PDB file of C-alpha atoms and ligand atoms in Angstrom:
ATOM      1  CA  MET A 888      12.925  -5.745 -13.885  1.00 80.00           C
ATOM      2  CA  PRO A 889       9.939  -7.516 -12.360  1.00 91.00           C
ATOM      3  CA  ILE A 890       6.575  -6.117 -11.299  1.00 96.00           C
ATOM      4  CA  TYR A 891       4.874  -8.391  -8.770  1.00 97.00           C
ATOM      5  CA  ALA A 892       1.215  -9.335  -9.124  1.00 96.00           C
ATOM      6  CA  THR A 893      -0.883 -11.484  -6.810  1.00 95.00           C
ATOM      7  CA  ASP A 894      -4.301 -11.211  -8.429  1.00 92.00           C
ATOM      8  CA  HIS A 895      -4.309 -14.899  -9.337  1.00 92.00           C
ATOM      9  CA  PHE A 896      -4.623 -15.578  -5.629  1.00 93.00           C
ATOM     10  CA  VAL A 897      -8.195 -14.460  -5.326  1.00 90.00           C
ATOM     11  CA  LEU A 898      -9.739 -14.053  -1.935  1.00 88.00           C
ATOM     12  CA  PRO A 899     -13.304 -15.365  -2.126  1.00 90.00           C
ATOM     13  CA  LEU A 900     -15.756 -12.720  -0.928  1.00 94.00           C
ATOM     14  CA  PRO A 901     -19.519 -12.757  -0.535  1.00 91.00           C
ATOM     15  CA  GLU A 902     -21.658 -10.895  -3.063  1.00 90.00           C
ATOM     16  CA  GLY A 903     -21.694  -7.152  -2.451  1.00 88.00           C
ATOM     17  CA  HIS A 904     -18.571  -7.114  -0.217  1.00 91.00           C
ATOM     18  CA  ARG A 905     -17.020  -3.663  -0.143  1.00 88.00           C
ATOM     19  CA  PHE A 906     -13.456  -4.739  -0.877  1.00 92.00           C
ATOM     20  CA  PRO A 907     -12.651  -4.065  -4.567  1.00 90.00           C
ATOM     21  CA  MET A 908     -10.939  -7.376  -5.340  1.00 91.00           C
ATOM     22  CA  ALA A 909     -11.420  -6.855  -9.085  1.00 92.00           C
ATOM     23  CA  LYS A 910      -9.027  -3.905  -9.183  1.00 94.00           C
ATOM     24  CA  TYR A 911      -5.965  -6.126  -8.952  1.00 95.00           C
ATOM     25  CA  ALA A 912      -6.688  -8.171 -12.069  1.00 95.00           C
ATOM     26  CA  ARG A 913      -7.614  -5.058 -14.066  1.00 95.00           C
ATOM     27  CA  LEU A 914      -4.423  -3.305 -13.019  1.00 96.00           C
ATOM     28  CA  ARG A 915      -2.282  -6.323 -13.855  1.00 96.00           C
ATOM     29  CA  GLU A 916      -3.978  -6.644 -17.261  1.00 95.00           C
ATOM     30  CA  ARG A 917      -3.135  -3.046 -18.130  1.00 94.00           C
ATOM     31  CA  VAL A 918       0.484  -3.428 -17.039  1.00 93.00           C
ATOM     32  CA  ALA A 919       0.853  -6.816 -18.741  1.00 93.00           C
ATOM     33  CA  ALA A 920      -0.463  -5.301 -21.980  1.00 91.00           C
ATOM     34  CA  ILE A 921       2.663  -3.162 -22.296  1.00 89.00           C
ATOM     35  CA  ALA A 922       5.212  -5.207 -20.343  1.00 88.00           C
ATOM     36  CA  PRO A 923       4.167  -8.869 -20.203  1.00 90.00           C
ATOM     37  CA  HIS A 924       7.755  -9.962 -19.545  1.00 91.00           C
ATOM     38  CA  MET A 925       7.920  -7.836 -16.399  1.00 93.00           C
ATOM     39  CA  VAL A 926       4.893  -9.202 -14.555  1.00 96.00           C
ATOM     40  CA  ARG A 927       5.737 -11.990 -12.097  1.00 96.00           C
ATOM     41  CA  GLU A 928       4.153 -13.976  -9.331  1.00 96.00           C
ATOM     42  CA  PRO A 929       5.954 -13.466  -6.016  1.00 97.00           C
ATOM     43  CA  PRO A 930       6.792 -16.235  -3.554  1.00 97.00           C
ATOM     44  CA  ALA A 931       4.632 -16.444  -0.435  1.00 98.00           C
ATOM     45  CA  ALA A 932       6.053 -14.897   2.738  1.00 98.00           C
ATOM     46  CA  THR A 933       7.240 -17.645   5.074  1.00 98.00           C
ATOM     47  CA  ASP A 934       6.409 -18.028   8.768  1.00 98.00           C
ATOM     48  CA  ALA A 935       9.926 -16.839   9.617  1.00 98.00           C
ATOM     49  CA  GLU A 936       9.515 -13.713   7.490  1.00 98.00           C
ATOM     50  CA  LEU A 937       6.092 -12.924   8.946  1.00 98.00           C
ATOM     51  CA  ALA A 938       7.333 -13.521  12.501  1.00 98.00           C
ATOM     52  CA  ARG A 939       9.663 -10.519  12.248  1.00 98.00           C
ATOM     53  CA  ALA A 940       6.517  -8.356  12.382  1.00 98.00           C
ATOM     54  CA  HIS A 941       3.853 -10.626  13.863  1.00 98.00           C
ATOM     55  CA  ASP A 942       3.224 -12.759  16.905  1.00 98.00           C
ATOM     56  CA  PRO A 943       3.833 -16.438  15.967  1.00 98.00           C
ATOM     57  CA  ALA A 944       0.540 -17.370  17.675  1.00 98.00           C
ATOM     58  CA  TYR A 945      -1.327 -14.908  15.424  1.00 98.00           C
ATOM     59  CA  ILE A 946       0.388 -16.283  12.294  1.00 98.00           C
ATOM     60  CA  ALA A 947      -0.553 -19.821  13.359  1.00 98.00           C
ATOM     61  CA  ALA A 948      -4.169 -18.844  14.060  1.00 98.00           C
ATOM     62  CA  VAL A 949      -4.515 -17.058  10.696  1.00 98.00           C
ATOM     63  CA  THR A 950      -2.991 -20.044   8.920  1.00 98.00           C
ATOM     64  CA  SER A 951      -5.147 -22.669  10.595  1.00 98.00           C
ATOM     65  CA  GLY A 952      -8.353 -20.625  10.517  1.00 98.00           C
ATOM     66  CA  THR A 953      -8.687 -20.575  14.311  1.00 98.00           C
ATOM     67  CA  LEU A 954      -9.022 -16.823  14.839  1.00 98.00           C
ATOM     68  CA  ASP A 955     -12.280 -16.203  16.647  1.00 97.00           C
ATOM     69  CA  GLU A 956     -15.266 -14.528  15.068  1.00 97.00           C
ATOM     70  CA  ARG A 957     -14.475 -11.145  16.554  1.00 97.00           C
ATOM     71  CA  ALA A 958     -10.911 -11.206  15.205  1.00 98.00           C
ATOM     72  CA  MET A 959     -12.176 -12.159  11.744  1.00 97.00           C
ATOM     73  CA  ARG A 960     -14.794  -9.412  11.839  1.00 97.00           C
ATOM     74  CA  ARG A 961     -12.046  -6.962  12.642  1.00 97.00           C
ATOM     75  CA  ILE A 962     -10.136  -8.088   9.531  1.00 97.00           C
ATOM     76  CA  GLY A 963     -13.302  -7.828   7.448  1.00 96.00           C
ATOM     77  CA  PHE A 964     -12.775 -10.917   5.276  1.00 96.00           C
ATOM     78  CA  PRO A 965     -14.254 -14.386   5.692  1.00 95.00           C
ATOM     79  CA  TRP A 966     -11.531 -16.935   6.465  1.00 96.00           C
ATOM     80  CA  SER A 967     -10.503 -19.354   3.747  1.00 96.00           C
ATOM     81  CA  PRO A 968      -7.255 -21.119   2.794  1.00 96.00           C
ATOM     82  CA  ALA A 969      -7.203 -18.759  -0.204  1.00 96.00           C
ATOM     83  CA  MET A 970      -7.314 -15.745   2.125  1.00 96.00           C
ATOM     84  CA  VAL A 971      -4.222 -17.047   3.895  1.00 97.00           C
ATOM     85  CA  GLU A 972      -2.377 -17.724   0.650  1.00 97.00           C
ATOM     86  CA  ARG A 973      -3.263 -14.334  -0.782  1.00 97.00           C
ATOM     87  CA  SER A 974      -2.125 -12.532   2.359  1.00 97.00           C
ATOM     88  CA  ARG A 975       1.186 -14.386   2.323  1.00 98.00           C
ATOM     89  CA  ARG A 976       1.712 -13.708  -1.400  1.00 98.00           C
ATOM     90  CA  SER A 977       0.925 -10.020  -0.974  1.00 97.00           C
ATOM     91  CA  ALA A 978       3.533  -9.723   1.784  1.00 98.00           C
ATOM     92  CA  GLY A 979       5.887 -11.800  -0.367  1.00 98.00           C
ATOM     93  CA  ALA A 980       5.350  -9.330  -3.214  1.00 98.00           C
ATOM     94  CA  THR A 981       6.485  -6.381  -1.105  1.00 98.00           C
ATOM     95  CA  ILE A 982       9.526  -8.390   0.019  1.00 98.00           C
ATOM     96  CA  ALA A 983      10.312  -9.166  -3.637  1.00 98.00           C
ATOM     97  CA  ALA A 984       9.706  -5.542  -4.676  1.00 98.00           C
ATOM     98  CA  SER A 985      12.048  -4.355  -1.924  1.00 98.00           C
ATOM     99  CA  ARG A 986      14.721  -6.764  -3.087  1.00 98.00           C
ATOM    100  CA  SER A 987      14.222  -5.477  -6.629  1.00 97.00           C
ATOM    101  CA  ALA A 988      14.501  -1.894  -5.366  1.00 98.00           C
ATOM    102  CA  LEU A 989      17.807  -2.603  -3.676  1.00 98.00           C
ATOM    103  CA  ALA A 990      19.122  -4.258  -6.840  1.00 96.00           C
ATOM    104  CA  HIS A 991      17.698  -1.914  -9.514  1.00 94.00           C
ATOM    105  CA  GLY A 992      16.521   1.262  -7.759  1.00 96.00           C
ATOM    106  CA  PHE A 993      12.806   0.475  -7.663  1.00 96.00           C
ATOM    107  CA  GLY A 994      10.343  -2.352  -7.315  1.00 97.00           C
ATOM    108  CA  ILE A 995       6.579  -2.587  -7.643  1.00 98.00           C
ATOM    109  CA  ASN A 996       3.936  -4.664  -5.893  1.00 98.00           C
ATOM    110  CA  LEU A 997       0.592  -4.326  -7.694  1.00 98.00           C
ATOM    111  CA  ALA A 998      -1.090  -5.040  -4.339  1.00 97.00           C
ATOM    112  CA  GLY A 999       0.086  -4.669  -0.727  1.00 98.00           C
ATOM    113  CA  GLY A1000      -0.006  -1.716   1.607  1.00 98.00           C
ATOM    114  CA  THR A1001      -1.851  -3.631   4.347  1.00 98.00           C
ATOM    115  CA  HIS A1002      -0.911  -1.122   7.004  1.00 98.00           C
ATOM    116  CA  HIS A1003      -3.718  -1.746   9.519  1.00 98.00           C
ATOM    117  CA  ALA A1004      -2.300  -5.160  10.430  1.00 98.00           C
ATOM    118  CA  HIS A1005      -0.845  -5.072  13.950  1.00 98.00           C
ATOM    119  CA  ARG A1006       1.566  -7.462  15.616  1.00 98.00           C
ATOM    120  CA  ASP A1007      -1.140  -9.804  16.914  1.00 98.00           C
ATOM    121  CA  PHE A1008      -4.323  -8.841  15.106  1.00 98.00           C
ATOM    122  CA  GLY A1009      -5.515  -7.819  11.675  1.00 98.00           C
ATOM    123  CA  GLU A1010      -7.895  -5.004  10.887  1.00 97.00           C
ATOM    124  CA  GLY A1011      -9.504  -3.086   8.018  1.00 96.00           C
ATOM    125  CA  PHE A1012      -8.895  -5.671   5.251  1.00 96.00           C
ATOM    126  CA  CYS A1013      -5.285  -6.139   6.426  1.00 98.00           C
ATOM    127  CA  VAL A1014      -4.005  -9.526   7.624  1.00 98.00           C
ATOM    128  CA  PHE A1015      -0.201  -9.184   7.530  1.00 98.00           C
ATOM    129  CA  ASN A1016       1.748  -5.916   7.501  1.00 98.00           C
ATOM    130  CA  ASP A1017       3.661  -6.263   4.238  1.00 98.00           C
ATOM    131  CA  ALA A1018       5.724  -3.083   4.646  1.00 98.00           C
ATOM    132  CA  VAL A1019       7.143  -4.040   8.044  1.00 99.00           C
ATOM    133  CA  VAL A1020       7.618  -7.665   6.979  1.00 99.00           C
ATOM    134  CA  ALA A1021       9.537  -6.490   3.894  1.00 99.00           C
ATOM    135  CA  ALA A1022      11.603  -3.880   5.748  1.00 99.00           C
ATOM    136  CA  ARG A1023      12.689  -6.460   8.302  1.00 98.00           C
ATOM    137  CA  ALA A1024      13.386  -9.074   5.625  1.00 98.00           C
ATOM    138  CA  MET A1025      15.797  -6.655   3.936  1.00 98.00           C
ATOM    139  CA  GLN A1026      17.424  -5.897   7.287  1.00 98.00           C
ATOM    140  CA  ALA A1027      17.704  -9.595   8.174  1.00 98.00           C
ATOM    141  CA  GLU A1028      19.265 -10.332   4.802  1.00 97.00           C
ATOM    142  CA  GLY A1029      21.784  -7.533   5.362  1.00 98.00           C
ATOM    143  CA  LEU A1030      20.524  -5.587   2.342  1.00 98.00           C
ATOM    144  CA  ALA A1031      19.313  -2.514   4.228  1.00 98.00           C
ATOM    145  CA  GLY A1032      19.906  -0.988   7.626  1.00 98.00           C
ATOM    146  CA  ARG A1033      17.497   1.902   7.838  1.00 98.00           C
ATOM    147  CA  VAL A1034      14.099   1.943   6.161  1.00 98.00           C
ATOM    148  CA  LEU A1035      11.645   4.793   5.559  1.00 98.00           C
ATOM    149  CA  ILE A1036       7.969   3.894   5.131  1.00 98.00           C
ATOM    150  CA  VAL A1037       6.126   6.676   3.284  1.00 98.00           C
ATOM    151  CA  ASP A1038       2.437   5.984   3.839  1.00 98.00           C
ATOM    152  CA  LEU A1039       0.205   8.185   1.668  1.00 98.00           C
ATOM    153  CA  ASP A1040      -2.877   6.000   1.871  1.00 98.00           C
ATOM    154  CA  VAL A1041      -5.665   8.226   3.187  1.00 98.00           C
ATOM    155  CA  HIS A1042      -5.965   6.096   6.327  1.00 98.00           C
ATOM    156  CA  GLN A1043      -3.313   6.210   9.030  1.00 98.00           C
ATOM    157  CA  GLY A1044      -0.731   3.425   8.987  1.00 98.00           C
ATOM    158  CA  ASP A1045      -1.619   2.491  12.546  1.00 98.00           C
ATOM    159  CA  GLY A1046      -0.439  -1.122  12.431  1.00 98.00           C
ATOM    160  CA  THR A1047       2.878  -0.067  10.930  1.00 98.00           C
ATOM    161  CA  ALA A1048       3.323   2.614  13.595  1.00 98.00           C
ATOM    162  CA  ALA A1049       2.455   0.260  16.446  1.00 98.00           C
ATOM    163  CA  ILE A1050       4.692  -2.611  15.311  1.00 98.00           C
ATOM    164  CA  THR A1051       7.685  -0.312  14.783  1.00 98.00           C
ATOM    165  CA  SER A1052       7.092   2.006  17.750  1.00 98.00           C
ATOM    166  CA  ASP A1053      10.262   0.860  19.537  1.00 97.00           C
ATOM    167  CA  ASP A1054      12.309   0.280  16.383  1.00 98.00           C
ATOM    168  CA  PRO A1055      14.628   3.198  15.587  1.00 98.00           C
ATOM    169  CA  THR A1056      15.697   1.587  12.302  1.00 98.00           C
ATOM    170  CA  ILE A1057      12.268   1.972  10.685  1.00 98.00           C
ATOM    171  CA  HIS A1058      10.986   5.539  10.235  1.00 98.00           C
ATOM    172  CA  THR A1059       7.279   5.913   9.511  1.00 98.00           C
ATOM    173  CA  LEU A1060       5.725   8.943   7.811  1.00 98.00           C
ATOM    174  CA  SER A1061       1.937   8.896   7.484  1.00 98.00           C
ATOM    175  CA  ILE A1062      -0.149  11.647   5.844  1.00 98.00           C
ATOM    176  CA  HIS A1063      -3.821  10.846   6.368  1.00 98.00           C
ATOM    177  CA  GLY A1064      -7.328  12.105   7.049  1.00 97.00           C
ATOM    178  CA  ARG A1065      -7.861  13.269  10.611  1.00 97.00           C
ATOM    179  CA  ASN A1066     -11.489  12.170  10.744  1.00 96.00           C
ATOM    180  CA  ASN A1067     -10.949   8.870   9.031  1.00 94.00           C
ATOM    181  CA  PHE A1068     -10.433   5.273  10.106  1.00 94.00           C
ATOM    182  CA  PRO A1069      -8.629   4.243  12.298  1.00 96.00           C
ATOM    183  CA  PHE A1070     -10.373   6.376  14.877  1.00 91.00           C
ATOM    184  CA  ARG A1071      -7.777   5.578  17.500  1.00 95.00           C
ATOM    185  CA  LYS A1072      -4.535   6.582  15.820  1.00 97.00           C
ATOM    186  CA  GLN A1073      -1.087   5.249  16.764  1.00 98.00           C
ATOM    187  CA  ALA A1074       2.076   7.357  16.853  1.00 98.00           C
ATOM    188  CA  SER A1075       4.120   7.132  13.654  1.00 98.00           C
ATOM    189  CA  SER A1076       7.567   8.732  13.608  1.00 98.00           C
ATOM    190  CA  HIS A1077       5.819  11.600  11.823  1.00 98.00           C
ATOM    191  CA  ASP A1078       2.042  11.943  11.459  1.00 98.00           C
ATOM    192  CA  ILE A1079       0.266  14.625   9.474  1.00 98.00           C
ATOM    193  CA  GLU A1080      -3.501  14.796   9.764  1.00 98.00           C
ATOM    194  CA  LEU A1081      -5.534  16.495   7.059  1.00 98.00           C
ATOM    195  CA  ALA A1082      -8.996  17.991   7.319  1.00 98.00           C
ATOM    196  CA  ASP A1083     -11.932  16.585   5.353  1.00 98.00           C
ATOM    197  CA  GLY A1084     -12.058  17.965   1.835  1.00 97.00           C
ATOM    198  CA  THR A1085      -8.324  18.734   1.546  1.00 98.00           C
ATOM    199  CA  GLY A1086      -7.531  19.227  -2.147  1.00 98.00           C
ATOM    200  CA  ASP A1087      -4.513  19.006  -4.431  1.00 98.00           C
ATOM    201  CA  ASP A1088      -2.739  22.258  -3.544  1.00 98.00           C
ATOM    202  CA  ALA A1089      -2.873  21.921   0.225  1.00 98.00           C
ATOM    203  CA  TYR A1090      -2.002  18.229   0.052  1.00 98.00           C
ATOM    204  CA  LEU A1091       1.020  18.750  -2.178  1.00 98.00           C
ATOM    205  CA  ALA A1092       2.234  21.701  -0.098  1.00 98.00           C
ATOM    206  CA  THR A1093       2.111  19.483   2.993  1.00 98.00           C
ATOM    207  CA  LEU A1094       3.926  16.660   1.236  1.00 98.00           C
ATOM    208  CA  ARG A1095       6.669  19.009   0.028  1.00 98.00           C
ATOM    209  CA  VAL A1096       7.455  19.885   3.622  1.00 98.00           C
ATOM    210  CA  ALA A1097       7.012  16.452   5.193  1.00 98.00           C
ATOM    211  CA  LEU A1098       8.848  14.174   2.791  1.00 98.00           C
ATOM    212  CA  PRO A1099      12.221  15.990   2.791  1.00 98.00           C
ATOM    213  CA  LEU A1100      12.055  16.025   6.600  1.00 98.00           C
ATOM    214  CA  GLY A1101      11.354  12.285   6.635  1.00 98.00           C
ATOM    215  CA  ILE A1102      14.238  11.538   4.294  1.00 98.00           C
ATOM    216  CA  GLU A1103      16.545  13.795   6.295  1.00 98.00           C
ATOM    217  CA  ALA A1104      15.511  12.304   9.644  1.00 97.00           C
ATOM    218  CA  SER A1105      15.803   8.689   8.556  1.00 98.00           C
ATOM    219  CA  ARG A1106      18.645   8.697   6.011  1.00 98.00           C
ATOM    220  CA  PRO A1107      17.218   5.443   4.667  1.00 98.00           C
ATOM    221  CA  ASP A1108      18.833   2.669   2.658  1.00 98.00           C
ATOM    222  CA  LEU A1109      15.380   1.788   1.334  1.00 98.00           C
ATOM    223  CA  ALA A1110      11.976   3.456   1.134  1.00 98.00           C
ATOM    224  CA  ILE A1111       8.675   1.602   0.968  1.00 99.00           C
ATOM    225  CA  TYR A1112       5.992   3.816  -0.556  1.00 98.00           C
ATOM    226  CA  LEU A1113       2.293   3.108   0.050  1.00 98.00           C
ATOM    227  CA  ALA A1114       0.700   4.937  -2.882  1.00 98.00           C
ATOM    228  CA  GLY A1115      -2.936   4.682  -1.757  1.00 98.00           C
ATOM    229  CA  ALA A1116      -5.573   5.679  -4.307  1.00 98.00           C
ATOM    230  CA  ASP A1117      -8.053   6.618  -1.594  1.00 97.00           C
ATOM    231  CA  PRO A1118      -7.228  10.339  -1.122  1.00 98.00           C
ATOM    232  CA  TYR A1119      -9.141  10.651  -4.430  1.00 98.00           C
ATOM    233  CA  VAL A1120     -12.184  12.941  -4.478  1.00 97.00           C
ATOM    234  CA  GLY A1121     -14.400  10.124  -5.739  1.00 96.00           C
ATOM    235  CA  ASP A1122     -13.363   7.655  -3.036  1.00 96.00           C
ATOM    236  CA  ARG A1123     -16.199   6.328  -0.890  1.00 94.00           C
ATOM    237  CA  LEU A1124     -14.025   6.061   2.219  1.00 92.00           C
ATOM    238  CA  GLY A1125     -11.473   8.802   1.693  1.00 94.00           C
ATOM    239  CA  ARG A1126     -13.003  12.145   2.797  1.00 96.00           C
ATOM    240  CA  LEU A1127     -10.249  14.084   0.952  1.00 97.00           C
ATOM    241  CA  ALA A1128     -10.593  15.717  -2.449  1.00 97.00           C
ATOM    242  CA  LEU A1129      -7.509  15.026  -4.567  1.00 98.00           C
ATOM    243  CA  SER A1130      -7.888  14.808  -8.336  1.00 97.00           C
ATOM    244  CA  LYS A1131      -6.225  12.146 -10.447  1.00 96.00           C
ATOM    245  CA  THR A1132      -3.808  14.824 -11.639  1.00 96.00           C
ATOM    246  CA  GLY A1133      -3.046  15.742  -8.043  1.00 97.00           C
ATOM    247  CA  LEU A1134      -2.379  12.105  -7.165  1.00 98.00           C
ATOM    248  CA  ALA A1135      -0.045  11.788 -10.157  1.00 96.00           C
ATOM    249  CA  SER A1136       1.792  14.930  -8.951  1.00 97.00           C
ATOM    250  CA  ARG A1137       2.059  13.300  -5.533  1.00 98.00           C
ATOM    251  CA  ASP A1138       3.631  10.149  -7.012  1.00 98.00           C
ATOM    252  CA  THR A1139       5.964  12.173  -9.205  1.00 97.00           C
ATOM    253  CA  TYR A1140       7.126  14.235  -6.258  1.00 98.00           C
ATOM    254  CA  VAL A1141       7.705  11.209  -4.022  1.00 98.00           C
ATOM    255  CA  LEU A1142       9.582   9.200  -6.631  1.00 98.00           C
ATOM    256  CA  ASP A1143      11.663  12.156  -7.824  1.00 97.00           C
ATOM    257  CA  SER A1144      12.569  13.118  -4.266  1.00 98.00           C
ATOM    258  CA  LEU A1145      13.660   9.593  -3.364  1.00 98.00           C
ATOM    259  CA  ARG A1146      15.623   9.240  -6.565  1.00 97.00           C
ATOM    260  CA  ALA A1147      17.340  12.589  -6.022  1.00 97.00           C
ATOM    261  CA  ALA A1148      18.285  11.439  -2.521  1.00 98.00           C
ATOM    262  CA  GLY A1149      19.634   8.157  -3.910  1.00 97.00           C
ATOM    263  CA  VAL A1150      17.068   6.087  -2.014  1.00 98.00           C
ATOM    264  CA  PRO A1151      15.787   2.890  -3.683  1.00 98.00           C
ATOM    265  CA  VAL A1152      12.001   2.563  -3.463  1.00 98.00           C
ATOM    266  CA  ALA A1153       9.557  -0.327  -3.313  1.00 98.00           C
ATOM    267  CA  ILE A1154       6.012   0.727  -4.191  1.00 98.00           C
ATOM    268  CA  ALA A1155       2.826  -0.894  -2.893  1.00 98.00           C
ATOM    269  CA  MET A1156      -0.625   0.159  -4.094  1.00 98.00           C
ATOM    270  CA  ALA A1157      -2.592   0.205  -0.803  1.00 98.00           C
ATOM    271  CA  GLY A1158      -6.256   1.319  -0.654  1.00 97.00           C
ATOM    272  CA  GLY A1159      -8.733   2.621  -3.205  1.00 96.00           C
ATOM    273  CA  TYR A1160     -12.517   2.487  -2.901  1.00 95.00           C
ATOM    274  CA  ALA A1161     -13.991   4.693  -5.619  1.00 95.00           C
ATOM    275  CA  GLU A1162     -17.480   3.706  -6.773  1.00 93.00           C
ATOM    276  CA  ASN A1163     -16.121   2.957 -10.227  1.00 93.00           C
ATOM    277  CA  ILE A1164     -13.239   0.482  -9.928  1.00 94.00           C
ATOM    278  CA  ASP A1165     -11.728   1.846 -13.145  1.00 94.00           C
ATOM    279  CA  ASP A1166     -11.062   5.126 -11.338  1.00 96.00           C
ATOM    280  CA  VAL A1167      -9.010   3.219  -8.758  1.00 97.00           C
ATOM    281  CA  VAL A1168      -7.210   1.275 -11.477  1.00 96.00           C
ATOM    282  CA  ASP A1169      -6.445   4.558 -13.312  1.00 96.00           C
ATOM    283  CA  ILE A1170      -4.803   5.983 -10.197  1.00 97.00           C
ATOM    284  CA  HIS A1171      -2.728   2.861  -9.446  1.00 97.00           C
ATOM    285  CA  CYS A1172      -1.866   2.578 -13.130  1.00 96.00           C
ATOM    286  CA  ALA A1173      -0.561   6.154 -13.178  1.00 95.00           C
ATOM    287  CA  THR A1174       1.654   5.324 -10.184  1.00 97.00           C
ATOM    288  CA  VAL A1175       3.148   2.428 -12.143  1.00 95.00           C
ATOM    289  CA  ARG A1176       3.556   4.568 -15.263  1.00 94.00           C
ATOM    290  CA  ILE A1177       5.350   7.321 -13.366  1.00 94.00           C
ATOM    291  CA  ALA A1178       7.668   4.756 -11.746  1.00 95.00           C
ATOM    292  CA  LEU A1179       8.471   3.119 -15.079  1.00 93.00           C
ATOM    293  CA  GLN A1180       9.102   6.517 -16.681  1.00 92.00           C
ATOM    294  CA  ARG A1181      11.549   7.430 -13.961  1.00 89.00           C
ATOM    295  CA  PHE A1182      13.302   4.187 -13.289  1.00 88.00           C
ATOM    296  CA  ALA A1183      12.917   1.907 -16.288  1.00 85.00           C
ATOM    297  CA  ASP A1184      11.683   2.028 -19.853  1.00 76.00           C
ATOM    298  CA  GLY A1185      10.168   5.474 -20.361  1.00 79.00           C
ATOM    299  CA  LYS A1186       9.109   4.795 -23.919  1.00 81.00           C
ATOM    300  CA  ARG A1187       7.227   1.668 -22.958  1.00 82.00           C
ATOM    301  CA  ALA A1188       5.678   3.442 -19.979  1.00 85.00           C
ATOM    302  CA  THR A1189       3.984   5.978 -22.238  1.00 84.00           C
ATOM    303  CA  LEU A1190       2.025   3.106 -23.802  1.00 84.00           C
ATOM    304  CA  LEU A1191       0.418   2.340 -20.454  1.00 87.00           C
ATOM    305  CA  THR A1192      -3.168   3.587 -20.577  1.00 81.00           C
ATOM    306  CA  CYS A1193      -4.274   5.185 -17.352  1.00 82.00           C
ATOM    307  CA  SER A1194      -6.937   7.365 -18.893  1.00 68.00           C
ATOM    308  CA  PRO A1195      -8.053  10.134 -16.618  1.00 57.00           C
ATOM    309  CA  THR A1196     -11.807   9.891 -16.458  1.00 45.00           C
ATOM    310  CA  THR A1197     -14.092  12.222 -14.593  1.00 42.00           C
ATOM    311  CA  PRO A1198     -15.273  10.969 -11.221  1.00 43.00           C
ATOM    312  CA  SER A1199     -18.160   8.688 -11.992  1.00 43.00           C
ATOM    313  CA  SER A1200     -19.783   9.116  -8.622  1.00 43.00           C
ATOM    314  CA  SER A1201     -20.216  11.844  -6.112  1.00 41.00           C
ATOM    315  CA  PRO A1202     -18.342  11.056  -2.914  1.00 42.00           C
ATOM    316  CA  THR A1203     -20.578   9.355  -0.403  1.00 43.00           C
ATOM    317  CA  ARG A1204     -19.760   8.483   3.157  1.00 41.00           C
ATOM    318  CA  ALA A1205     -19.473   4.871   4.122  1.00 43.00           C
ATOM    319  CA  PRO A1206     -18.364   3.808   7.565  1.00 42.00           C
ATOM    320  CA  SER A1207     -14.920   2.387   8.183  1.00 47.00           C
ATOM    321  CA  PRO A1208     -11.722   1.012   6.849  1.00 52.00           C
ATOM    322  CA  GLY A1209      -9.229   0.435   4.125  1.00 53.00           C
TER     323      GLY A1209
HETATM  324 ZN1   ZN B1224      -6.790   3.327   2.921  1.00 96.73          ZN
END
């Protein structure tokens, strides 16, 4: 059962750029240490696959590097051919993980969750919306009819909500920080906004109400779960206060609920901006471990080291996205 990694497709960034590119390689290394045979490189998403979620003119402009300066600033990455390839591979990984989910019950993309990408523009480090691209690929291939996107990144899944606003076959549930980016929110099927400083207990209580409602309302053939690491107390952009234990409880609850409902799940990692990248990797790693314990080789999963370390930095406020 494959786990899809795209960290070999590195996006070149200037010194001091805020995006934690290094987390992907570190996460893949930890997973590969216990399951080298499972880690695979996904195919790149094609123009036809991307065009189910994006304007063909936007795809062409991204590909050829002809987006204007303002549009690139909005994305937050400098353009390069490698940026295009990485974005396509990351979307391809969520497509592949969704296909794996429908075949085996679950699938994992060690990247993805680029939920701020809209139909004709990218934003907040998001170029293509992998969850919508993957949901529509599964629909187009006749593998799934109804899809539930469970977006627990701390930022609202505004691009996902906007692209699917008139699509009754894709149900979007987003639990996010009220005072966080994006400051102009879109309407998901179900939005829950949390106050700054929300901790484990309040978060999990909210999730335990919202997720069953989402499953019930959508009756999905497939769920795509954005397991963002940025609700973490030590996250520079998160504004919430979940512990690593709380985030692991979140993942456990989501995966157990979907499994109990018989819903296959594709997992994408989404955001994570803690000062110490190892904190982010720990949180993503725990998501993978919990998924492997539930859906695959539990014994092997226990070998996966996702050591809980204390927050290495006090939360500081930085402006904008993720
Ligand atoms: Zn985020």
